[in-house]
Coordinates of C-alpha atoms in Angstrom, one line a residue:
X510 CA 0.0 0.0 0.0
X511 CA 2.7 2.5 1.1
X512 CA 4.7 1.8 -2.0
X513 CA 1.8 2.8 -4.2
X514 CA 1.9 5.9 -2.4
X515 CA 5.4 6.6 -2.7
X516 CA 5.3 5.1 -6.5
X517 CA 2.7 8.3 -7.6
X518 CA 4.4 10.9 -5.9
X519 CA 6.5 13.2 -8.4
X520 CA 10.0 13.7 -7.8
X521 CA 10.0 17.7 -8.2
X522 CA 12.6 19.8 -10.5
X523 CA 15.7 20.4 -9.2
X524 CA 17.6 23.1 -11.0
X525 CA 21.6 22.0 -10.9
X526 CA 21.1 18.2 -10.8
X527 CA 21.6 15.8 -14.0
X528 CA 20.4 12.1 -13.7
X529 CA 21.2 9.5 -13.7
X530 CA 24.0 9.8 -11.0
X531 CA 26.9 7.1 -11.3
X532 CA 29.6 5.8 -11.3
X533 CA 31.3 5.9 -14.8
X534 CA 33.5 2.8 -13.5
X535 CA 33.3 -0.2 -11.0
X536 CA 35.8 -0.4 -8.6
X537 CA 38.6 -2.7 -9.3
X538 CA 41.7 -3.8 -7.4
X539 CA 43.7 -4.0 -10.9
X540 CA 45.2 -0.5 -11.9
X541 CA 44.4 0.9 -15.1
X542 CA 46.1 -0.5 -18.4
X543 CA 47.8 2.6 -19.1
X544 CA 50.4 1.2 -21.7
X545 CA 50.2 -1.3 -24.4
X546 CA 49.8 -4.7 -24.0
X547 CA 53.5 -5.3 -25.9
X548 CA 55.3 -3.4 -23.4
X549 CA 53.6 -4.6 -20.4
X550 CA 54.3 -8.1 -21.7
X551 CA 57.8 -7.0 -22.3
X552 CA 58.3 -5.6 -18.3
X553 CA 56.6 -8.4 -16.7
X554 CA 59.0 -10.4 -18.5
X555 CA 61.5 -8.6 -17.5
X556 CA 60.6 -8.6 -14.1
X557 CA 60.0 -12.0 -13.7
X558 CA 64.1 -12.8 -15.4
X559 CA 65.5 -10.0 -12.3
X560 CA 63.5 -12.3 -9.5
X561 CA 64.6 -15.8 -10.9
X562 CA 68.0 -14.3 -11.6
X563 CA 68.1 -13.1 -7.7
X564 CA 67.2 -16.7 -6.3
X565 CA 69.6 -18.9 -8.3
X566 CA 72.5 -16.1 -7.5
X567 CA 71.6 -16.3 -3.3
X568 CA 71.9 -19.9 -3.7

């Protein structure tokens, strides 16, 4: 009953306001891909060589 009530009520103008409000994005705990795909390939790999290269040379 109450949300018929609620459902015919006019929401009233509101100079200053644009709908919908949202966000443009959901949040994510990745960062952005700011640079291509190649070159992030290309320092991952990179990377990945300096860490492997760190454990066999402690050992």
């Amino acid at each position: 009953m109450r949300l018929k009530v609620i459902a015919h009520k006019a929401v009233p103008k509101r100079p200053g306001r644009s709908e919908p409000r949202v966000r443009k994005r959901r949040p994510k705990i990745y960062p952005l891909m700011t640079k291509s795909r190649h070159e992030l390939r290309k320092q991952l790999q990179t990377a990945l060589l300096i860490s492997v290269s760190a454990f066999f040379g402690a050992i």
